[in-house]
mmCIF file of C-alpha atoms in Angstrom:
data_model
loop_
_atom_site.group_PDB
_atom_site.id
_atom_site.type_symbol
_atom_site.label_atom_id
_atom_site.label_comp_id
_atom_site.label_asym_id
_atom_site.label_seq_id
_atom_site.Cartn_x
_atom_site.Cartn_y
_atom_site.Cartn_z
ATOM 1 C CA UNK A 17 -16.543 9.712 -27.126
ATOM 2 C CA UNK A 18 -18.683 8.696 -24.314
ATOM 3 C CA UNK A 19 -19.271 5.538 -25.095
ATOM 4 C CA UNK A 20 -15.355 4.503 -25.142
ATOM 5 C CA UNK A 21 -15.348 6.045 -21.480
ATOM 6 C CA UNK A 22 -17.672 4.373 -19.945
ATOM 7 C CA UNK A 23 -16.745 1.149 -21.510
ATOM 8 C CA UNK A 24 -13.339 2.322 -19.912
ATOM 9 C CA UNK A 25 -14.398 2.340 -16.246
ATOM 10 C CA UNK A 26 -16.631 -0.186 -16.380
ATOM 11 C CA UNK A 27 -13.389 -2.656 -17.650
ATOM 12 C CA UNK A 28 -11.650 -0.779 -14.812
ATOM 13 C CA UNK A 29 -13.792 -0.873 -12.111
ATOM 14 C CA UNK A 30 -14.032 -4.884 -13.456
ATOM 15 C CA UNK A 31 -10.339 -5.429 -12.064
ATOM 16 C CA UNK A 32 -10.519 -3.657 -9.302
ATOM 17 C CA UNK A 33 -13.333 -5.783 -7.807
ATOM 18 C CA UNK A 34 -12.460 -6.255 -3.900
ATOM 19 C CA UNK A 35 -11.609 -4.811 -1.736
ATOM 20 C CA UNK A 36 -7.247 -4.794 -1.194
ATOM 21 C CA UNK A 37 -4.725 -6.189 -1.761
ATOM 22 C CA UNK A 38 -0.516 -5.420 -0.224
ATOM 23 C CA UNK A 39 -1.550 -2.041 0.864
ATOM 24 C CA UNK A 40 0.263 0.504 2.994
ATOM 25 C CA UNK A 41 -2.854 2.850 2.895
ATOM 26 C CA UNK A 42 -4.778 3.291 0.014
ATOM 27 C CA UNK A 43 -1.568 2.570 -1.357
ATOM 28 C CA UNK A 44 0.447 -0.853 -2.643
ATOM 29 C CA UNK A 45 3.275 -1.869 -1.258
ATOM 30 C CA UNK A 46 5.230 -1.879 -4.060
ATOM 31 C CA UNK A 47 4.599 -3.313 -8.130
ATOM 32 C CA UNK A 48 6.037 -6.212 -10.060
ATOM 33 C CA UNK A 49 6.338 -9.951 -8.620
ATOM 34 C CA UNK A 50 10.259 -9.241 -8.588
ATOM 35 C CA UNK A 51 9.759 -5.695 -5.716
ATOM 36 C CA UNK A 52 6.921 -8.055 -4.068
ATOM 37 C CA UNK A 53 8.753 -10.779 -3.094
ATOM 38 C CA UNK A 54 11.157 -8.812 -1.474
ATOM 39 C CA UNK A 55 9.076 -7.389 0.948
ATOM 40 C CA UNK A 56 7.913 -4.228 -1.361
ATOM 41 C CA UNK A 57 11.771 -2.408 -1.040
ATOM 42 C CA UNK A 58 13.701 -2.110 -4.495
ATOM 43 C CA UNK A 59 14.839 1.457 -3.934
ATOM 44 C CA UNK A 60 18.538 1.231 -4.498
ATOM 45 C CA UNK A 61 18.323 -2.356 -6.346
ATOM 46 C CA UNK A 62 15.370 -3.039 -8.706
ATOM 47 C CA UNK A 63 16.918 -4.437 -12.535
ATOM 48 C CA UNK A 64 13.513 -4.766 -13.776
ATOM 49 C CA UNK A 65 11.618 -1.800 -15.179
ATOM 50 C CA UNK A 66 8.813 -1.948 -13.246
ATOM 51 C CA UNK A 67 11.709 0.855 -11.224
ATOM 52 C CA UNK A 68 9.893 3.993 -12.863
ATOM 53 C CA UNK A 69 7.381 3.993 -10.506
ATOM 54 C CA UNK A 70 9.892 2.410 -7.818
ATOM 55 C CA UNK A 71 12.619 4.890 -8.381
ATOM 56 C CA UNK A 72 13.154 6.534 -11.755
ATOM 57 C CA UNK A 73 17.040 6.888 -11.483
ATOM 58 C CA UNK A 74 17.623 3.205 -11.537
ATOM 59 C CA UNK A 75 16.918 2.995 -15.798
ATOM 60 C CA UNK A 76 19.770 3.199 -15.929
ATOM 61 C CA UNK A 77 20.414 -0.354 -15.217
ATOM 62 C CA UNK A 78 17.869 -2.498 -16.477
ATOM 63 C CA UNK A 79 19.021 -1.639 -20.114
ATOM 64 C CA UNK A 80 16.402 -2.510 -22.642
ATOM 65 C CA UNK A 81 13.649 -4.789 -21.462
ATOM 66 C CA UNK A 82 9.698 -4.702 -21.033
ATOM 67 C CA UNK A 83 7.155 -6.410 -18.103
ATOM 68 C CA UNK A 84 3.579 -7.466 -18.334
ATOM 69 C CA UNK A 85 2.590 -9.163 -14.588
ATOM 70 C CA UNK A 86 -1.094 -9.640 -13.081
ATOM 71 C CA UNK A 87 -1.513 -9.894 -9.217
ATOM 72 C CA UNK A 88 -4.752 -11.712 -8.113
ATOM 73 C CA UNK A 89 -5.763 -11.315 -4.660
ATOM 74 C CA UNK A 90 -8.330 -12.959 -2.240
ATOM 75 C CA UNK A 91 -9.006 -10.831 0.438
ATOM 76 C CA UNK A 92 -11.290 -11.403 3.694
ATOM 77 C CA UNK A 93 -13.311 -8.264 5.514
ATOM 78 C CA UNK A 94 -15.630 -7.579 8.798
ATOM 79 C CA UNK A 95 -16.808 -4.361 10.129
ATOM 80 C CA UNK A 96 -19.340 -4.011 13.143
ATOM 81 C CA UNK A 97 -21.626 -1.569 14.713
ATOM 82 C CA UNK A 98 -23.602 -2.992 16.885
ATOM 83 C CA UNK A 99 -22.180 -1.774 19.668
ATOM 84 C CA UNK A 100 -22.048 1.619 18.814
ATOM 85 C CA UNK A 101 -24.426 4.602 19.461
ATOM 86 C CA UNK A 102 -25.535 5.184 15.558
ATOM 87 C CA UNK A 103 -23.878 1.787 15.296
ATOM 88 C CA UNK A 104 -26.819 -1.662 13.061
ATOM 89 C CA UNK A 105 -27.676 -3.704 15.506
ATOM 90 C CA UNK A 106 -27.109 -5.874 11.660
ATOM 91 C CA UNK A 107 -24.035 -5.583 11.718
ATOM 92 C CA UNK A 108 -22.481 -7.335 14.132
ATOM 93 C CA UNK A 109 -19.510 -8.857 12.419
ATOM 94 C CA UNK A 110 -20.195 -8.390 9.295
ATOM 95 C CA UNK A 111 -18.394 -9.968 6.383
ATOM 96 C CA UNK A 112 -17.657 -8.304 2.808
ATOM 97 C CA UNK A 113 -18.307 -9.829 -0.233
ATOM 98 C CA UNK A 114 -15.173 -10.164 -0.907
ATOM 99 C CA UNK A 115 -14.902 -11.515 -4.956
ATOM 100 C CA UNK A 116 -11.226 -12.266 -5.822
ATOM 101 C CA UNK A 117 -9.072 -9.539 -8.226
ATOM 102 C CA UNK A 118 -7.255 -9.112 -11.120
ATOM 103 C CA UNK A 119 -4.420 -6.803 -10.857
ATOM 104 C CA UNK A 120 -2.468 -5.645 -14.731
ATOM 105 C CA UNK A 121 0.559 -4.102 -15.336
ATOM 106 C CA UNK A 122 2.962 -3.343 -17.365
ATOM 107 C CA UNK A 123 6.359 -0.877 -18.087
ATOM 108 C CA UNK A 124 9.022 -0.763 -20.519
ATOM 109 C CA UNK A 125 12.242 0.531 -20.661
ATOM 110 C CA UNK A 126 14.137 2.258 -23.387
ATOM 111 C CA UNK A 127 17.702 2.898 -23.163
ATOM 112 C CA UNK A 128 20.324 4.535 -24.829
ATOM 113 C CA UNK A 129 24.378 6.018 -25.613
ATOM 114 C CA UNK A 130 24.810 2.209 -23.646
ATOM 115 C CA UNK A 131 22.790 3.053 -20.275
ATOM 116 C CA UNK A 132 23.734 7.229 -20.174
ATOM 117 C CA UNK A 133 20.444 7.517 -20.593
ATOM 118 C CA UNK A 134 17.346 5.690 -20.698
ATOM 119 C CA UNK A 135 13.108 5.973 -20.861
ATOM 120 C CA UNK A 136 10.697 4.019 -19.702
ATOM 121 C CA UNK A 137 7.229 4.244 -18.882
ATOM 122 C CA UNK A 138 4.743 2.075 -16.722
ATOM 123 C CA UNK A 139 1.120 1.166 -16.369
ATOM 124 C CA UNK A 140 0.080 1.246 -12.476
ATOM 125 C CA UNK A 141 -3.021 0.007 -10.741
ATOM 126 C CA UNK A 142 -1.249 2.673 -8.083
ATOM 127 C CA UNK A 143 -4.156 2.787 -4.953
ATOM 128 C CA UNK A 144 -7.521 1.754 -4.610
ATOM 129 C CA UNK A 145 -10.053 -0.534 -2.530
ATOM 130 C CA UNK A 146 -13.223 -1.344 -2.860
ATOM 131 C CA UNK A 147 -15.628 -2.916 -0.475
ATOM 132 C CA UNK A 148 -19.546 -4.588 -0.517
ATOM 133 C CA UNK A 149 -21.362 -4.980 2.981
ATOM 134 C CA UNK A 150 -25.235 -6.783 3.193
ATOM 135 C CA UNK A 151 -25.839 -4.343 6.063
ATOM 136 C CA UNK A 152 -25.313 -0.524 6.425
ATOM 137 C CA UNK A 153 -23.380 1.138 9.032
ATOM 138 C CA UNK A 154 -24.933 3.132 10.289
ATOM 139 C CA UNK A 155 -28.504 2.433 12.570
ATOM 140 C CA UNK A 156 -30.399 0.450 9.785
ATOM 141 C CA UNK A 157 -33.697 3.178 11.016
ATOM 142 C CA UNK A 158 -32.155 5.413 9.293
ATOM 143 C CA UNK A 159 -30.453 3.975 5.953
ATOM 144 C CA UNK A 160 -33.170 0.702 5.761
ATOM 145 C CA UNK A 161 -29.407 -0.622 4.843
ATOM 146 C CA UNK A 162 -30.109 0.585 1.690
ATOM 147 C CA UNK A 163 -27.156 2.632 1.273
ATOM 148 C CA UNK A 164 -24.046 3.400 3.785
ATOM 149 C CA UNK A 165 -22.401 0.359 2.713
ATOM 150 C CA UNK A 166 -19.909 -0.078 0.104
ATOM 151 C CA UNK A 167 -17.861 2.169 -1.936
ATOM 152 C CA UNK A 168 -15.105 1.602 -4.465
ATOM 153 C CA UNK A 169 -11.943 4.065 -5.329
ATOM 154 C CA UNK A 170 -8.829 2.659 -7.658
ATOM 155 C CA UNK A 171 -5.682 4.653 -9.020
ATOM 156 C CA UNK A 172 -5.099 3.629 -13.056
ATOM 157 C CA UNK A 173 -1.097 5.323 -13.065
ATOM 158 C CA UNK A 174 0.159 5.911 -16.073
ATOM 159 C CA UNK A 175 4.075 7.309 -15.972
ATOM 160 C CA UNK A 176 6.572 8.287 -18.354
ATOM 161 C CA UNK A 177 9.641 8.883 -16.938
ATOM 162 C CA UNK A 178 13.236 9.351 -18.009
ATOM 163 C CA UNK A 179 16.748 9.019 -16.328
ATOM 164 C CA UNK A 180 20.624 10.247 -16.308
ATOM 165 C CA UNK A 181 23.602 8.572 -16.025
ATOM 166 C CA UNK A 182 25.097 12.113 -14.372
ATOM 167 C CA UNK A 183 28.161 9.887 -13.265
ATOM 168 C CA UNK A 184 29.597 6.218 -14.011
ATOM 169 C CA UNK A 185 28.093 5.604 -9.831
ATOM 170 C CA UNK A 186 24.894 7.570 -10.073
ATOM 171 C CA UNK A 187 22.280 8.189 -11.654
ATOM 172 C CA UNK A 188 18.992 11.210 -11.643
ATOM 173 C CA UNK A 189 15.681 10.111 -12.196
ATOM 174 C CA UNK A 190 11.917 11.950 -12.682
ATOM 175 C CA UNK A 191 9.216 10.829 -14.046
ATOM 176 C CA UNK A 192 5.640 12.463 -14.404
ATOM 177 C CA UNK A 193 2.644 10.816 -12.953
ATOM 178 C CA UNK A 194 -0.917 11.198 -15.091
ATOM 179 C CA UNK A 195 -3.358 10.224 -12.822
ATOM 180 C CA UNK A 196 -7.006 8.995 -13.997
ATOM 181 C CA UNK A 197 -8.936 8.207 -10.279
ATOM 182 C CA UNK A 198 -12.163 6.170 -9.972
ATOM 183 C CA UNK A 199 -14.466 6.798 -7.435
ATOM 184 C CA UNK A 200 -18.662 5.310 -6.514
ATOM 185 C CA UNK A 201 -19.978 4.875 -3.292
ATOM 186 C CA UNK A 202 -23.157 4.534 -1.757
ATOM 187 C CA UNK A 203 -22.121 6.422 1.375
ATOM 188 C CA UNK A 204 -24.017 8.533 3.615
ATOM 189 C CA UNK A 205 -23.033 12.089 4.180
ATOM 190 C CA UNK A 206 -23.476 15.242 7.281
ATOM 191 C CA UNK A 207 -26.064 15.483 6.396
ATOM 192 C CA UNK A 208 -29.098 16.105 8.989
ATOM 193 C CA UNK A 209 -31.107 12.954 9.128
ATOM 194 C CA UNK A 210 -28.091 11.228 6.971
ATOM 195 C CA UNK A 211 -28.763 11.006 3.768
ATOM 196 C CA UNK A 212 -26.977 8.815 1.049
ATOM 197 C CA UNK A 213 -24.765 11.118 -0.389
ATOM 198 C CA UNK A 214 -26.339 12.266 -3.937
ATOM 199 C CA UNK A 215 -23.805 10.128 -6.205
ATOM 200 C CA UNK A 216 -25.713 7.260 -5.024
ATOM 201 C CA UNK A 217 -23.011 4.404 -5.943
ATOM 202 C CA UNK A 218 -22.482 5.705 -9.883
ATOM 203 C CA UNK A 219 -19.488 5.388 -11.034
ATOM 204 C CA UNK A 220 -17.902 9.477 -11.161
ATOM 205 C CA UNK A 221 -13.866 9.436 -12.483
ATOM 206 C CA UNK A 222 -11.123 12.809 -12.231
ATOM 207 C CA UNK A 223 -7.738 13.275 -13.326
ATOM 208 C CA UNK A 224 -4.766 14.554 -11.428
ATOM 209 C CA UNK A 225 -1.132 15.668 -12.225
ATOM 210 C CA UNK A 226 1.814 15.002 -9.966
ATOM 211 C CA UNK A 227 5.646 13.967 -10.407
ATOM 212 C CA UNK A 228 8.560 12.013 -8.468
ATOM 213 C CA UNK A 229 12.177 12.068 -9.026
ATOM 214 C CA UNK A 230 15.104 9.479 -7.958
ATOM 215 C CA UNK A 231 18.498 9.699 -7.333
ATOM 216 C CA UNK A 232 20.337 6.328 -7.042
ATOM 217 C CA UNK A 233 23.961 5.890 -6.073
ATOM 218 C CA UNK A 234 26.985 3.307 -5.709
ATOM 219 C CA UNK A 235 29.043 4.794 -3.172
ATOM 220 C CA UNK A 236 31.138 0.849 -3.024
ATOM 221 C CA UNK A 237 31.008 -1.628 -5.769
ATOM 222 C CA UNK A 238 28.891 -4.166 -3.129
ATOM 223 C CA UNK A 239 25.983 -1.200 -1.650
ATOM 224 C CA UNK A 240 23.859 1.438 -3.303
ATOM 225 C CA UNK A 241 21.666 3.847 -2.232
ATOM 226 C CA UNK A 242 18.521 5.274 -3.500
ATOM 227 C CA UNK A 243 15.921 8.143 -2.588
ATOM 228 C CA UNK A 244 12.664 8.978 -4.258
ATOM 229 C CA UNK A 245 10.682 12.108 -3.454
ATOM 230 C CA UNK A 246 6.893 12.494 -4.552
ATOM 231 C CA UNK A 247 4.862 14.851 -4.821
ATOM 232 C CA UNK A 248 1.255 15.611 -3.651
ATOM 233 C CA UNK A 249 -1.392 14.567 -6.056
ATOM 234 C CA UNK A 250 -3.420 16.918 -6.284
ATOM 235 C CA UNK A 251 -7.249 15.384 -8.023
ATOM 236 C CA UNK A 252 -10.217 17.118 -10.013
ATOM 237 C CA UNK A 253 -13.272 16.567 -7.406
ATOM 238 C CA UNK A 254 -15.343 13.638 -8.241
ATOM 239 C CA UNK A 255 -18.858 16.028 -8.971
ATOM 240 C CA UNK A 256 -20.896 13.652 -8.256
ATOM 241 C CA UNK A 257 -19.759 13.469 -4.715
ATOM 242 C CA UNK A 258 -19.112 16.638 -4.108
ATOM 243 C CA UNK A 259 -22.013 16.306 -1.074
ATOM 244 C CA UNK A 260 -19.169 13.727 0.479
ATOM 245 C CA UNK A 261 -15.634 14.871 -0.919
ATOM 246 C CA UNK A 262 -15.828 18.540 -1.603
ATOM 247 C CA UNK A 263 -12.147 18.753 -2.459
ATOM 248 C CA UNK A 264 -10.033 16.402 -5.373
ATOM 249 C CA UNK A 265 -9.602 13.572 -3.568
ATOM 250 C CA UNK A 266 -5.272 14.050 -3.598
ATOM 251 C CA UNK A 267 -3.089 11.232 -2.562
ATOM 252 C CA UNK A 268 -0.082 12.709 -0.292
ATOM 253 C CA UNK A 269 3.875 13.262 -1.074
ATOM 254 C CA UNK A 270 5.791 10.646 -0.160
ATOM 255 C CA UNK A 271 9.676 10.230 0.347
ATOM 256 C CA UNK A 272 11.479 6.885 1.004
ATOM 257 C CA UNK A 273 15.169 5.716 0.940
ATOM 258 C CA UNK A 274 16.701 2.425 -0.059
ATOM 259 C CA UNK A 275 19.486 0.828 0.599
ATOM 260 C CA UNK A 276 20.827 -2.444 -0.754
ATOM 261 C CA UNK A 277 23.909 -4.240 0.031
ATOM 262 C CA UNK A 278 25.617 -8.156 -1.840
ATOM 263 C CA UNK A 279 27.612 -9.161 1.459
ATOM 264 C CA UNK A 280 28.603 -12.246 -1.322
ATOM 265 C CA UNK A 281 28.048 -13.776 -4.783
ATOM 266 C CA UNK A 282 24.397 -13.807 -5.485
ATOM 267 C CA UNK A 283 22.673 -12.889 -2.497
ATOM 268 C CA UNK A 284 20.856 -9.434 -2.386
ATOM 269 C CA UNK A 285 19.619 -7.504 1.238
ATOM 270 C CA UNK A 286 17.641 -4.478 0.738
ATOM 271 C CA UNK A 287 15.489 -2.382 3.437
ATOM 272 C CA UNK A 288 13.515 0.537 2.112
ATOM 273 C CA UNK A 289 12.363 2.741 4.853
ATOM 274 C CA UNK A 290 8.654 5.579 3.554
ATOM 275 C CA UNK A 291 7.018 8.004 5.007
ATOM 276 C CA UNK A 292 3.502 8.567 3.206
ATOM 277 C CA UNK A 293 1.913 11.755 4.313
ATOM 278 C CA UNK A 294 -1.755 10.801 4.421
ATOM 279 C CA UNK A 295 -2.480 13.756 7.244
ATOM 280 C CA UNK A 296 -2.515 16.386 4.854
ATOM 281 C CA UNK A 297 -5.095 16.473 2.320
ATOM 282 C CA UNK A 298 -9.174 15.776 2.463
ATOM 283 C CA UNK A 299 -8.081 12.025 4.005
ATOM 284 C CA UNK A 300 -6.363 14.323 6.559
ATOM 285 C CA UNK A 301 -8.767 16.403 7.178
ATOM 286 C CA UNK A 302 -10.921 15.963 10.835
ATOM 287 C CA UNK A 303 -14.183 13.780 11.146
ATOM 288 C CA UNK A 304 -16.212 17.487 11.722
ATOM 289 C CA UNK A 305 -15.156 18.292 8.187
ATOM 290 C CA UNK A 306 -16.183 15.073 6.439
ATOM 291 C CA UNK A 307 -11.844 13.844 6.382
ATOM 292 C CA UNK A 308 -11.245 10.409 7.549
ATOM 293 C CA UNK A 309 -8.669 11.790 9.846
ATOM 294 C CA UNK A 310 -5.918 9.484 8.628
ATOM 295 C CA UNK A 311 -2.372 9.731 10.203
ATOM 296 C CA UNK A 312 1.429 9.360 8.467
ATOM 297 C CA UNK A 313 2.225 6.298 7.989
ATOM 298 C CA UNK A 314 6.288 5.126 8.232
ATOM 299 C CA UNK A 315 6.748 2.078 6.219
ATOM 300 C CA UNK A 316 9.660 -0.395 6.750
ATOM 301 C CA UNK A 317 9.726 -2.608 3.916
ATOM 302 C CA UNK A 318 12.978 -5.181 3.840
ATOM 303 C CA UNK A 319 14.151 -7.629 1.864
ATOM 304 C CA UNK A 320 17.112 -10.540 1.173
ATOM 305 C CA UNK A 321 17.520 -12.026 -2.089
ATOM 306 C CA UNK A 322 19.607 -15.150 -3.774
ATOM 307 C CA UNK A 323 20.448 -15.948 -6.978
ATOM 308 C CA UNK A 324 21.263 -19.835 -8.193
ATOM 309 C CA UNK A 325 22.907 -19.270 -10.939
ATOM 310 C CA UNK A 326 26.176 -18.206 -10.113
ATOM 311 C CA UNK A 327 27.055 -20.588 -7.798
ATOM 312 C CA UNK A 328 25.185 -24.277 -8.999
ATOM 313 C CA UNK A 329 24.474 -22.098 -12.514
ATOM 314 C CA UNK A 330 20.681 -22.505 -12.232
ATOM 315 C CA UNK A 331 18.986 -19.308 -13.923
ATOM 316 C CA UNK A 332 17.059 -19.080 -11.085
ATOM 317 C CA UNK A 333 16.669 -17.175 -8.230
ATOM 318 C CA UNK A 334 14.232 -17.128 -4.437
ATOM 319 C CA UNK A 335 14.178 -13.868 -2.464
ATOM 320 C CA UNK A 336 11.707 -13.608 1.147
ATOM 321 C CA UNK A 337 10.579 -10.052 2.549
ATOM 322 C CA UNK A 338 8.410 -8.216 5.302
ATOM 323 C CA UNK A 339 6.568 -4.228 5.119
ATOM 324 C CA UNK A 340 4.768 -2.946 7.946
ATOM 325 C CA UNK A 341 3.633 0.209 7.910
ATOM 326 C CA UNK A 342 1.154 1.350 10.894
ATOM 327 C CA UNK A 343 -2.649 1.335 9.674
ATOM 328 C CA UNK A 344 -3.170 5.407 9.219
ATOM 329 C CA UNK A 345 -6.843 4.264 10.218
ATOM 330 C CA UNK A 346 -6.330 4.999 14.271
ATOM 331 C CA UNK A 347 -9.323 3.737 17.469
ATOM 332 C CA UNK A 348 -10.066 7.543 17.340
ATOM 333 C CA UNK A 349 -11.728 7.483 13.302
ATOM 334 C CA UNK A 350 -12.801 3.650 13.452
ATOM 335 C CA UNK A 351 -15.765 4.668 12.815
ATOM 336 C CA UNK A 352 -15.368 7.051 10.015
ATOM 337 C CA UNK A 353 -14.299 4.236 8.612
ATOM 338 C CA UNK A 354 -15.543 1.433 9.023
ATOM 339 C CA UNK A 355 -16.130 0.961 4.677
ATOM 340 C CA UNK A 356 -12.984 1.911 3.924
ATOM 341 C CA UNK A 357 -11.344 -1.577 5.503
ATOM 342 C CA UNK A 358 -7.574 -0.155 4.506
ATOM 343 C CA UNK A 359 -6.143 -1.739 8.742
ATOM 344 C CA UNK A 360 -3.289 -4.136 7.223
ATOM 345 C CA UNK A 361 0.418 -3.721 8.673
ATOM 346 C CA UNK A 362 2.046 -6.786 8.437
ATOM 347 C CA UNK A 363 3.172 -8.272 5.159
ATOM 348 C CA UNK A 364 5.187 -11.664 4.512
ATOM 349 C CA UNK A 365 6.274 -11.829 1.369
ATOM 350 C CA UNK A 366 8.616 -14.531 -0.572
ATOM 351 C CA UNK A 367 8.752 -15.066 -3.807
ATOM 352 C CA UNK A 368 11.432 -16.616 -7.368
ATOM 353 C CA UNK A 369 12.201 -16.281 -10.378
ATOM 354 C CA UNK A 370 13.633 -17.605 -13.208
ATOM 355 C CA UNK A 371 15.290 -16.626 -16.551
ATOM 356 C CA UNK A 372 13.850 -19.059 -20.462
ATOM 357 C CA UNK A 373 16.218 -18.006 -21.625
ATOM 358 C CA UNK A 374 19.096 -14.181 -21.556
ATOM 359 C CA UNK A 375 16.204 -12.792 -23.111
ATOM 360 C CA UNK A 376 12.910 -13.787 -21.475
ATOM 361 C CA UNK A 377 12.223 -14.473 -17.557
ATOM 362 C CA UNK A 378 9.431 -14.803 -15.703
ATOM 363 C CA UNK A 379 9.269 -13.862 -11.518
ATOM 364 C CA UNK A 380 6.480 -15.467 -8.450
ATOM 365 C CA UNK A 381 5.858 -13.677 -5.672
ATOM 366 C CA UNK A 382 2.670 -14.506 -2.858
ATOM 367 C CA UNK A 383 2.312 -12.012 0.287
ATOM 368 C CA UNK A 384 -0.113 -13.155 2.916
ATOM 369 C CA UNK A 385 -1.099 -10.075 4.778
ATOM 370 C CA UNK A 386 -2.269 -10.233 8.219
ATOM 371 C CA UNK A 387 -5.068 -9.179 9.742
ATOM 372 C CA UNK A 388 -5.850 -6.377 11.706
ATOM 373 C CA UNK A 389 -8.476 -5.046 13.824
ATOM 374 C CA UNK A 390 -9.290 -1.637 14.750
ATOM 375 C CA UNK A 391 -11.761 -0.673 17.768
ATOM 376 C CA UNK A 392 -13.384 2.742 18.093
ATOM 377 C CA UNK A 393 -12.094 3.780 21.637
ATOM 378 C CA UNK A 394 -14.934 7.181 21.000
ATOM 379 C CA UNK A 395 -12.757 9.669 21.410
ATOM 380 C CA UNK A 396 -12.740 11.136 18.159
ATOM 381 C CA UNK A 397 -17.166 10.332 18.201
ATOM 382 C CA UNK A 398 -18.636 9.068 20.497
ATOM 383 C CA UNK A 399 -21.802 7.820 18.418
ATOM 384 C CA UNK A 400 -18.915 5.568 17.281
ATOM 385 C CA UNK A 401 -17.457 3.634 20.224
ATOM 386 C CA UNK A 402 -17.450 0.351 19.763
ATOM 387 C CA UNK A 403 -17.429 -0.069 16.187
ATOM 388 C CA UNK A 404 -14.617 -1.864 14.161
ATOM 389 C CA UNK A 405 -13.577 -2.864 11.331
ATOM 390 C CA UNK A 406 -10.485 -5.611 10.297
ATOM 391 C CA UNK A 407 -9.422 -7.157 6.944
ATOM 392 C CA UNK A 408 -6.615 -9.815 6.118
ATOM 393 C CA UNK A 409 -5.592 -11.065 2.237
ATOM 394 C CA UNK A 410 -3.498 -13.352 0.530
ATOM 395 C CA UNK A 411 -1.722 -12.823 -3.355
ATOM 396 C CA UNK A 412 0.115 -13.898 -5.715
ATOM 397 C CA UNK A 413 1.619 -11.608 -8.297
ATOM 398 C CA UNK A 414 2.560 -13.382 -11.906
ATOM 399 C CA UNK A 415 5.312 -12.058 -13.891
ATOM 400 C CA UNK A 416 6.925 -12.446 -17.400
ATOM 401 C CA UNK A 417 9.682 -9.919 -18.734
ATOM 402 C CA UNK A 418 11.609 -10.130 -21.823
ATOM 403 C CA UNK A 419 15.107 -7.972 -22.825
ATOM 404 C CA UNK A 420 16.824 -7.306 -26.325
ATOM 405 C CA UNK A 421 20.314 -6.180 -26.758
ATOM 406 C CA UNK A 422 23.146 -6.105 -24.284
ATOM 407 C CA UNK A 423 21.950 -7.928 -20.696
ATOM 408 C CA UNK A 424 22.792 -5.728 -17.833
ATOM 409 C CA UNK A 425 24.935 -7.007 -15.179
#
């Protein structure tokens, strides 16, 4: 059993082997190339089985469908601490060892009673980062550039869900978030002399549990409104890293509101607004307690989708989107977060879909994450003043979907 567990850990980390992609903080902006091509929007309209994660109430509009997709990301990360009193003279503008990553995900929805009731399950890498620098964040006189250089975290979410169409224009969905998180780090701790964590870059894992509820309401034919609430995800402690993270590394609660408008045949305009409660739990705790002191994120996602089929008879849809989420890392806490380079704020996305037949289709998305640098101003920790962390990335997402039975419109 232990051997199987270790193989699973190695496989998971080999799949999530770079620093970040399409993220709002630690959280991925969405799931699946269709939503990604719209900037991550889809709370009010996402007719793929990935809606299990985005808004489980949307499953009533999916029918019988299975989706399999993978994303390849190409990140670019840098950090520097040479100007900080506690920094490393060797870390002038250190580049991360950023290899490409592949993220596979999949989901399936089954429809019953002519779409009145639906069940689904999905597997998603919903959060994560990994980074590896050649030099330390802290002064090399302390670390000899042997530790405080790297870290990895990934959360694999298994999500069974159910939805029920209460009225012809109102659906409600529930999901159970079963999380399996992996972590490893060679970070310095706050103990005297800033020694390396007792975990010494060994992989540890923890289980977590949470839930979500979604509502989808269509007051008129051209308008859809969606709501999704995700509870705080409660995790076991990473025992090997109790000197670094003394509690479970819980993921925060979220609330999202989505709007979808179809102003003309074939054209869909979508917007999502999301609040992510990063300031609670260990992630939001202050620097003196060893936390990251992240601030909450208020995220806007918007996209336009145009289906060429109604006007031109071509089974193709094209889309474009934008996503903005203010970095949870601030000038007050940049030094603390130098080896967690999750600073990206602006995302431009585009994509297209085409149907190979009435029951098989493919979706593509391209995501450009604009670079963003956060420089420590010394207000949280004067010893970190002048240090900086930055990140940018590009990613592509490719998926295939299959449906059976009556096709939903």
